[in-house]
Amino acid sequence: MRNERNHDELRPVEIVPHVNKHAEGSILISIGDTKVICTATVEERVPNFLRGKKQGWINAEYAMLPRATGNRTVRESVRGKQSGRTMEIQRLISRSLRSVVDLERLGERTIWIDCDVIQADGGTRTASITGGFCALVLAVDALIRQGKLDDTPIKEGVAAISVGRTDELLLDLNYEEDAAAEVDMNVVMTASGRFVEVQGTGEEATFTLLEMNEMLHMAQSGIETLFKAAEDALGASWWYVGEQLEETT
Amino acid sequence: MRNERNHDELRPVEIVPHVNKHAEGSILISIGDTKVICTATVEERVPNFLRGKKQGWINAEYAMLPRATGNRTVRESVRGKQSGRTMEIQRLISRSLRSVVDLERLGERTIWIDCDVIQADGGTRTASITGGFCALVLAVDALIRQGKLDDTPIKEGVAAISVGRTDELLLDLNYEEDAAAEVDMNVVMTASGRFVEVQGTGEEATFTLLEMNEMLHMAQSGIETLFKAAEDALGASWWYVGEQLEETT
Amino acid sequence: MRNERNHDELRPVEIVPHVNKHAEGSILISIGDTKVICTATVEERVPNFLRGKKQGWINAEYAMLPRATGNRTVRESVRGKQSGRTMEIQRLISRSLRSVVDLERLGERTIWIDCDVIQADGGTRTASITGGFCALVLAVDALIRQGKLDDTPIKEGVAAISVGRTDELLLDLNYEEDAAAEVDMNVVMTASGRFVEVQGTGEEATFTLLEMNEMLHMAQSGIETLFKAAEDALGASWWYVGEQLEETT
Amino acid sequence: MRNERNHDELRPVEIVPHVNKHAEGSILISIGDTKVICTATVEERVPNFLRGKKQGWINAEYAMLPRATGNRTVRESVRGKQSGRTMEIQRLISRSLRSVVDLERLGERTIWIDCDVIQADGGTRTASITGGFCALVLAVDALIRQGKLDDTPIKEGVAAISVGRTDELLLDLNYEEDAAAEVDMNVVMTASGRFVEVQGTGEEATFTLLEMNEMLHMAQSGIETLFKAAEDALGASWWYVGEQLEETT
Amino acid sequence: MRNERNHDELRPVEIVPHVNKHAEGSILISIGDTKVICTATVEERVPNFLRGKKQGWINAEYAMLPRATGNRTVRESVRGKQSGRTMEIQRLISRSLRSVVDLERLGERTIWIDCDVIQADGGTRTASITGGFCALVLAVDALIRQGKLDDTPIKEGVAAISVGRTDELLLDLNYEEDAAAEVDMNVVMTASGRFVEVQGTGEEATFTLLEMNEMLHMAQSGIETLFKAAEDALGASWWYVGEQLEETT
Amino acid sequence: MRNERNHDELRPVEIVPHVNKHAEGSILISIGDTKVICTATVEERVPNFLRGKKQGWINAEYAMLPRATGNRTVRESVRGKQSGRTMEIQRLISRSLRSVVDLERLGERTIWIDCDVIQADGGTRTASITGGFCALVLAVDALIRQGKLDDTPIKEGVAAISVGRTDELLLDLNYEEDAAAEVDMNVVMTASGRFVEVQGTGEEATFTLLEMNEMLHMAQSGIETLFKAAEDALGASWWYVGEQLEETT
């Protein structure tokens, strides 16, 4: 047991919607001491490579405040470029959110998801996916209320969590646990229990098929908890998440 | 009267200390709908140009989350450099804070003040100075508790506010008022009522000496209100703001 | 008395027009040992953000030759970016010149003001404003001669000077005096005696309202001397500075 | 069957060692029409963050010639930075190679693995891992011959392959197949059959646990074929791959 | 005699066409141990400055793989910009190729010549010109076969070689000889024996008119050998090199 | 005859020393309407690659003011990098000056030569070499006067001029002539009549050996005129140029 939690238990999750008065959708997600502000911005145009293709796009960006971390990190704007880590995370969040959206039904518009880590304690990329999805739901909600969309283009929910191996398998690693882990796995899953992304990494170590399957099960149970938290937080807006919606109609 | 306020009245001010578990000092300052997270980081070394000069340094950085603003702003890390506006603001915050600190008594260390605007509605640079000063007080408090400093190097309090001229003179302009103003003035003042910075700008307009003096009086009264809010929020830590303050209380 | 001057006296001023055969307007301004080449370039288009708005724009750039200074400065093209100081100065010059021009009467064109410091000895930003204004007058003169403008869009003259506080208040600080000054103020004023910009800075020091007003008076008297020098140098072209001037002569 | 291959069959593999006269280790790996030059460079120092930690480091870089691809790609040196994709791939190759090396036994030196794609037809990142490992073996061989290492720090072999899902599951996707695939998985495995990295991605699609396990089995069989090709190509040098290999002799 | 060669003899030359399945034209040129992959890419548009001018353009880029050299060179994409040396070489290759092409007959298209040095041992810029020209011939061949051009726009052949002075005058310097040379000359010549570029450089040394003329004669003889090698390698495609050649056969 | 000059005649040359109060050496060179400020800065250290090698270094930088040219050029500091043309010119000036200096006798110091083109009308790079050499002579003069050098490390004078071919061969091309020229040659020569650099370029044209030799003779005569102008301008300082000095002693 770590910090009074079981090895397969999530840290406390809190999702607060509408934290920004400007953004079409916004939430503050806290998982343990990791806190991320996620905003969704609707832009009524698509990137050049999609012009005239009658579909929309979703693009995520990720950053950390300099003192989100134990030691102050130099700003990427000062260093003049985004790090490889930042770009890798942005690509992961973007792909994950696009996997559950029908981009044609979204129409020729881009939704920008900005994930800014206010305080970091492990699992910032997975919290960004879960929180980014919630902000996306709120932005779609707004588009529907404004009459710009008739129906939701979101096919189903998506959320993410990390699992790792130290002495034992652990769910939802905090910073300290993550630093100690030999194997680290990020799992992105839909509400219907299908995988969107599985990224398992042996940090100067290796892992077996058996371990991998155990970790995936542990992740699935954690992700189900995240979906409950999201549903509670978003309330009526949650209805704009496709599958659930269809069931009830 | 604008939004139920008199033309010489501040918007509601809120200062919440200790919002970040990593930073030596941290606060969230809200002035109206402008919200800035200010953290103070102590680094036990000085920039190269001060090596061996037996004094410390204070350096501020400023940024806005992409969706702090009504339209989404492209990240400076994506554009590959900080804008002229950002650099100008950082230099202003840095100079303002250094003006009230005895850098020799601070010792050979740097205090980094990070001002990250979570939501913008006018006056972000002045809120960053006021909030940055509060974070600095908390970091000095921490240094004294840790025995790294015997006494505070802070000579007195510093805070800042904007004033402008539209049809009439206005204190503490929000975004809409600022956009409409022909003249815009940022005033940085100490607790003893002396100026640290006065930056008056005619935006394609001009102003007279009389107007200038009226605006400075209005600013002074707003800054006094800010000092009261800071004192309430910081409580005991406020005592680490040097002698001038103690004498006047 | 410093270098045979009174504390409220300008250094020798020299303004030489037509120093560049390519530019629409050009002058070399010398104030003491500070020498700046200012050119004005007319470009028959406006920045993107002004397209279709039926108005013009004025944009200034500022740079120093590497050996303009006592120690050689690394070129900004080698460092790969302009410094915060450069951008702050460029913004100040641009705003100052725009404040005295009727941008609608200028028509849909941009006037670029390039201020290149050939030799620096304090006051390079204020010399750039005064010199940049003279180059602007010559470029407007050229536009009128070419029949591209019927009438001048310049509303009145603008010029700038620095004032500071060392042991006493000083007008027009050279490099050495500026380095010693605790308070430094740059004042931009129109020919009719109204302020465009007032930037007062306590360098790790503070100043009172009384001192501020004294410095502003001193600045006003220096700026009047600059206008005389500009008038002498530009001769007939000076008439293209709008109505206010004509009325007063 | 695609291009005369079964869906679980690798494209033709060719590994040519010693293609560069300067590098400590070098090979040209061809998998189908994908061709990558991999060189290993020994540098007798470690990155700053490892100074004095009595261990070595392995760092990979990856790039494509502009016309490696069907359409010409702009050089990253011209764009002024490496893309997110490039950085993500470099991080993957680096981690994969480090996972099979005992960095303490490598000693305080860095081995740079450069993977330059001469011609691309899918699977360039996995070919880079397999080829990069071969170049690493040759560089370690050279270090042992030079007496700089007594024994190999390589713990076992590592190689990588891609698997995907179009209508059916496919091993070793070429460019056309990869573009058509809904699910794409890169698998990095050791000679003893343990995973180093598993990166499964639904490209606007999802996948089940069952599919994932099938793809992993298919990958394992492909990787075994790659190890045979590497063994044939490297001949005696292969002996410098640690214990597993020794056991089988 | 150096490495069994006379001082006026070329190193072994090999030109292998069609080394890249994507490019419109491609060759691998080896001169001694210097190996360069040259590809020609046809792009059906011209740079902005040529829009509507009814002519084409030829633009070359040059790079070295990190381990092309004896010590590993940091990638220009990592350093964030191309070096002065790279840009100077690119400009030389581009000018040399444009000098033998009738850009109006090429039509409104750009041919990109990419010269990537796989292994370097002196003379990489001259090998790039010779090899780049061969790739250009193949691309023109492809354009004619595709019916996009009726006739070749190539006026005559172009090739290049280096000459230098150590103790004696030497043709085609390898890296070691080049490092020792006091005078270094790169000569670009047409098949009809006219100069396109002559770049003679005293490296902290000087040279006389007599030496210069001797070096130019030596270069001419080497370039004739290169044309024979190109003719053998390109076979039928060589016919697309314009009239002079046809006349002589 | 062009502008009242013969085809083998220089434009008017003027060399004004001591134009900058800060630099160790400075001159303003005018050749026709081309005007370049050249300063020489002595730095008492050498670049890293020369540390401990008991020799000095000479490094030149070159830039143009934005309105030196007929159309305004965007600043390289704004574009974020120096162009290929700038870097090529800087390398040429640096090599030319180093060729006539005994770097060991210079001692462990760097002399920076900054060539800033105030107004351009052709031949800016050759004017920079001639002017840069004069600034170097003055800086060496200063070092000798200060007792930091006993004797001059300058072996002999160096100067440069351009020649070109339009309808006829022309010496010292102005901008208009240069734009019309098919062949352009820059020649750098010593006072003793030996070549340092010869860069002949056919701009989409070619030239013969005979033409080349004619152009070199024309250049030599122009360079002799430049040496006379330099000698007149520098007066006593000219004695610090080696060969001449030896002759007179």
Coordinates of C-alpha atoms in Angstrom, one line a residue, chain E:
Chain E
M1 CA 53.2 9.9 -56.7
R2 CA 50.5 9.6 -54.0
N3 CA 48.8 6.4 -53.4
E4 CA 50.1 5.1 -56.7
R5 CA 48.8 8.1 -58.6
N6 CA 50.6 10.8 -60.5
H7 CA 50.2 14.4 -59.2
D8 CA 48.0 15.2 -62.3
E9 CA 45.9 12.0 -62.1
L10 CA 42.3 11.7 -60.8
R11 CA 41.4 9.2 -58.1
P12 CA 39.2 6.3 -59.3
V13 CA 35.8 7.6 -60.4
E14 CA 32.5 5.6 -60.3
I15 CA 29.1 6.8 -61.3
V16 CA 26.1 4.5 -60.6
P17 CA 22.7 5.8 -61.9
H18 CA 19.2 5.0 -60.6
V19 CA 20.1 4.4 -57.0
N20 CA 16.8 5.7 -55.6
K21 CA 13.4 4.4 -56.6
H22 CA 11.5 7.6 -55.8
A23 CA 13.6 10.4 -57.4
E24 CA 13.2 11.5 -61.0
G25 CA 17.0 11.3 -61.4
S26 CA 19.5 9.8 -59.0
I27 CA 23.1 8.7 -59.0
L28 CA 25.8 7.6 -56.6
I29 CA 29.2 9.2 -57.5
S30 CA 32.4 8.0 -55.9
I31 CA 35.7 9.7 -56.4
G32 CA 38.3 7.9 -54.4
D33 CA 36.7 7.4 -50.9
T34 CA 34.3 10.4 -51.4
K35 CA 30.8 9.1 -52.0
V36 CA 27.8 11.4 -52.7
I37 CA 24.2 10.5 -53.4
C38 CA 22.7 13.0 -55.8
T39 CA 19.0 13.1 -56.5
A40 CA 17.1 15.3 -58.8
T41 CA 13.4 16.1 -57.9
V42 CA 11.1 17.8 -60.4
E43 CA 8.6 20.2 -58.8
E44 CA 6.0 21.7 -61.1
R45 CA 6.2 25.2 -59.7
V46 CA 8.8 28.0 -59.4
P47 CA 10.0 30.0 -56.4
N48 CA 7.9 33.2 -55.7
F49 CA 10.4 35.6 -57.2
L50 CA 10.0 33.8 -60.6
R51 CA 6.2 33.6 -60.7
G52 CA 4.9 34.5 -64.1
K53 CA 8.4 35.0 -65.6
K54 CA 8.0 31.9 -67.9
Q55 CA 11.2 30.2 -66.8
G56 CA 12.3 27.5 -64.5
W57 CA 14.8 27.2 -61.7
I58 CA 17.5 24.9 -60.4
N59 CA 18.2 24.8 -56.7
A60 CA 20.8 22.6 -55.0
E61 CA 21.1 21.5 -51.4
Y62 CA 24.1 19.9 -49.8
A63 CA 24.6 18.0 -46.6
M64 CA 26.9 15.5 -44.9
L65 CA 25.8 12.5 -42.9
P66 CA 27.2 13.0 -39.3
R67 CA 29.8 10.2 -39.7
A68 CA 30.7 11.0 -43.3
T69 CA 33.8 12.6 -41.7
G70 CA 36.6 11.2 -39.5
N71 CA 35.1 12.8 -36.4
R72 CA 31.4 12.8 -36.0
T73 CA 29.9 16.2 -37.1
V74 CA 26.8 17.5 -35.2
R75 CA 23.8 17.5 -37.5
E76 CA 22.7 20.9 -38.8
S77 CA 19.1 20.1 -37.8
V78 CA 20.3 19.8 -34.2
R79 CA 22.3 23.0 -34.3
G80 CA 19.2 24.6 -35.8
K81 CA 20.8 26.1 -38.9
Q82 CA 23.0 25.4 -41.8
S83 CA 26.6 26.5 -41.5
G84 CA 28.2 29.2 -43.6
R85 CA 30.2 26.5 -45.4
T86 CA 27.1 24.5 -46.3
M87 CA 25.3 27.5 -47.7
E88 CA 28.4 28.6 -49.7
I89 CA 28.6 25.1 -51.2
Q90 CA 24.9 25.0 -52.1
R91 CA 25.1 28.4 -53.8
L92 CA 28.1 27.1 -55.8
I93 CA 26.4 23.9 -57.0
S94 CA 23.2 25.8 -57.9
R95 CA 25.0 28.5 -59.9
S96 CA 27.1 25.9 -61.7
L97 CA 24.2 23.8 -62.8
R98 CA 22.1 26.8 -63.8
S99 CA 25.0 28.0 -66.1
V100 CA 24.5 25.1 -68.5
V101 CA 20.7 25.1 -68.5
D102 CA 18.4 27.2 -70.7
L103 CA 15.9 28.1 -67.9
E104 CA 13.2 29.3 -70.3
R105 CA 13.2 26.0 -72.2
L106 CA 13.0 24.2 -68.8
G107 CA 9.6 25.7 -68.4
E108 CA 7.9 26.8 -65.2
R109 CA 9.3 24.1 -62.9
T110 CA 12.0 23.8 -60.3
I111 CA 14.5 21.0 -60.3
W112 CA 15.9 20.3 -56.8
I113 CA 19.4 18.7 -56.7
D114 CA 20.1 17.1 -53.3
C115 CA 23.7 16.2 -52.7
D116 CA 24.1 14.1 -49.6
V117 CA 27.7 13.1 -48.7
I118 CA 27.7 9.5 -47.5
Q119 CA 31.4 9.4 -47.0
A120 CA 33.9 12.3 -47.3
D121 CA 37.5 12.2 -48.3
G122 CA 38.1 15.6 -50.0
G123 CA 36.5 17.2 -53.0
T124 CA 32.9 16.8 -51.8
R125 CA 31.7 20.0 -53.4
T126 CA 33.2 19.3 -56.8
A127 CA 31.9 15.7 -56.7
S128 CA 28.5 17.1 -55.9
I129 CA 28.6 19.4 -59.0
T130 CA 29.6 16.5 -61.3
G131 CA 27.1 14.1 -59.7
G132 CA 24.4 16.7 -59.5
F133 CA 24.7 17.3 -63.2
C134 CA 24.3 13.5 -63.9
A135 CA 21.2 13.4 -61.8
L136 CA 19.9 16.4 -63.7
V137 CA 20.4 14.7 -67.0
L138 CA 18.4 11.7 -65.8
A139 CA 15.6 14.0 -64.6
V140 CA 15.5 15.7 -67.9
D141 CA 15.5 12.3 -69.6
A142 CA 12.4 11.4 -67.4
L143 CA 10.6 14.7 -68.3
I144 CA 11.2 14.0 -72.1
R145 CA 10.0 10.4 -71.8
Q146 CA 6.9 11.7 -69.9
G147 CA 6.2 14.1 -72.7
K148 CA 6.6 17.1 -70.4
L149 CA 9.5 18.4 -72.4
D150 CA 10.1 18.1 -76.2
D151 CA 13.7 18.8 -76.1
T152 CA 16.5 19.1 -73.6
P153 CA 17.1 22.5 -72.0
I154 CA 20.6 21.4 -71.1
K155 CA 23.0 23.4 -73.2
E156 CA 26.1 21.3 -72.5
G157 CA 27.8 19.2 -69.8
V158 CA 29.4 20.7 -66.7
A159 CA 31.7 19.1 -64.2
A160 CA 34.2 20.2 -61.5
I161 CA 37.4 19.2 -59.8
S162 CA 39.8 20.6 -57.2
V163 CA 43.5 21.4 -57.6
G164 CA 45.9 22.5 -55.0
R165 CA 49.5 23.4 -54.1
T166 CA 51.4 21.5 -51.4
D167 CA 55.1 20.9 -52.3
E168 CA 53.9 20.5 -55.9
L169 CA 50.7 21.1 -57.7
L170 CA 48.2 18.3 -57.2
L171 CA 45.0 17.3 -59.0
D172 CA 41.9 16.0 -57.1
L173 CA 43.1 16.4 -53.4
N174 CA 41.9 13.9 -50.8
Y175 CA 41.2 15.1 -47.3
E176 CA 44.8 14.7 -46.1
E177 CA 46.2 16.5 -49.1
D178 CA 43.6 19.2 -48.8
A179 CA 44.5 19.8 -45.2
A180 CA 48.1 20.2 -46.1
A181 CA 47.6 22.4 -49.2
E182 CA 48.5 26.1 -49.0
V183 CA 46.5 27.0 -52.0
D184 CA 43.2 25.3 -53.0
M185 CA 41.3 25.9 -56.2
N186 CA 37.9 24.6 -57.3
V187 CA 37.3 24.7 -61.0
V188 CA 33.9 24.2 -62.7
M189 CA 34.1 23.8 -66.5
T190 CA 31.8 22.9 -69.4
A191 CA 32.3 20.1 -71.9
S192 CA 33.4 22.7 -74.4
G193 CA 36.3 23.8 -72.2
R194 CA 34.9 27.1 -70.8
F195 CA 34.9 28.2 -67.2
V196 CA 31.8 28.5 -65.1
E197 CA 33.5 29.1 -61.7
V198 CA 37.1 29.5 -60.6
Q199 CA 37.6 29.8 -56.9
G200 CA 41.2 30.0 -55.9
T201 CA 42.0 30.5 -52.2
G202 CA 45.3 31.0 -50.5
E203 CA 44.9 29.5 -47.0
E204 CA 47.2 31.9 -45.1
A205 CA 49.3 31.9 -48.3
T206 CA 49.3 33.5 -51.8
F207 CA 49.8 32.4 -55.4
T208 CA 51.1 33.8 -58.6
L209 CA 49.4 34.2 -62.0
L210 CA 51.7 31.5 -63.4
E211 CA 50.7 29.0 -60.8
M212 CA 47.1 29.8 -61.4
N213 CA 47.3 29.0 -65.1
E214 CA 49.1 25.8 -64.4
M215 CA 46.4 24.7 -62.0
L216 CA 43.7 25.6 -64.5
H217 CA 45.3 23.4 -67.1
M218 CA 45.6 20.5 -64.7
A219 CA 41.9 20.9 -63.8
Q220 CA 40.8 20.9 -67.4
S221 CA 42.5 17.6 -68.1
G222 CA 40.8 16.1 -64.9
I223 CA 37.4 17.4 -66.0
E224 CA 37.7 15.7 -69.4
T225 CA 38.2 12.4 -67.6
L226 CA 35.1 13.1 -65.5
F227 CA 33.0 13.7 -68.7
K228 CA 34.1 10.3 -70.1
A229 CA 33.0 8.6 -66.9
A230 CA 29.7 10.4 -66.9
E231 CA 29.1 9.5 -70.5
D232 CA 29.8 5.8 -69.9
A233 CA 27.5 5.8 -66.8
L234 CA 24.6 7.6 -68.3
G235 CA 24.6 5.9 -71.7
A236 CA 21.6 6.8 -73.8
S237 CA 20.5 9.6 -71.4
W238 CA 23.7 11.4 -72.2
W239 CA 22.1 12.3 -75.5
Y240 CA 19.9 14.7 -73.6
V241 CA 22.9 16.9 -73.0
G242 CA 22.5 19.4 -75.8
E243 CA 24.0 20.3 -79.1
Q244 CA 27.7 20.5 -78.5
L245 CA 27.8 16.8 -77.6
E246 CA 25.7 15.7 -80.4
E247 CA 27.8 17.5 -82.9
T248 CA 31.0 15.8 -81.7
T249 CA 29.6 12.2 -81.9

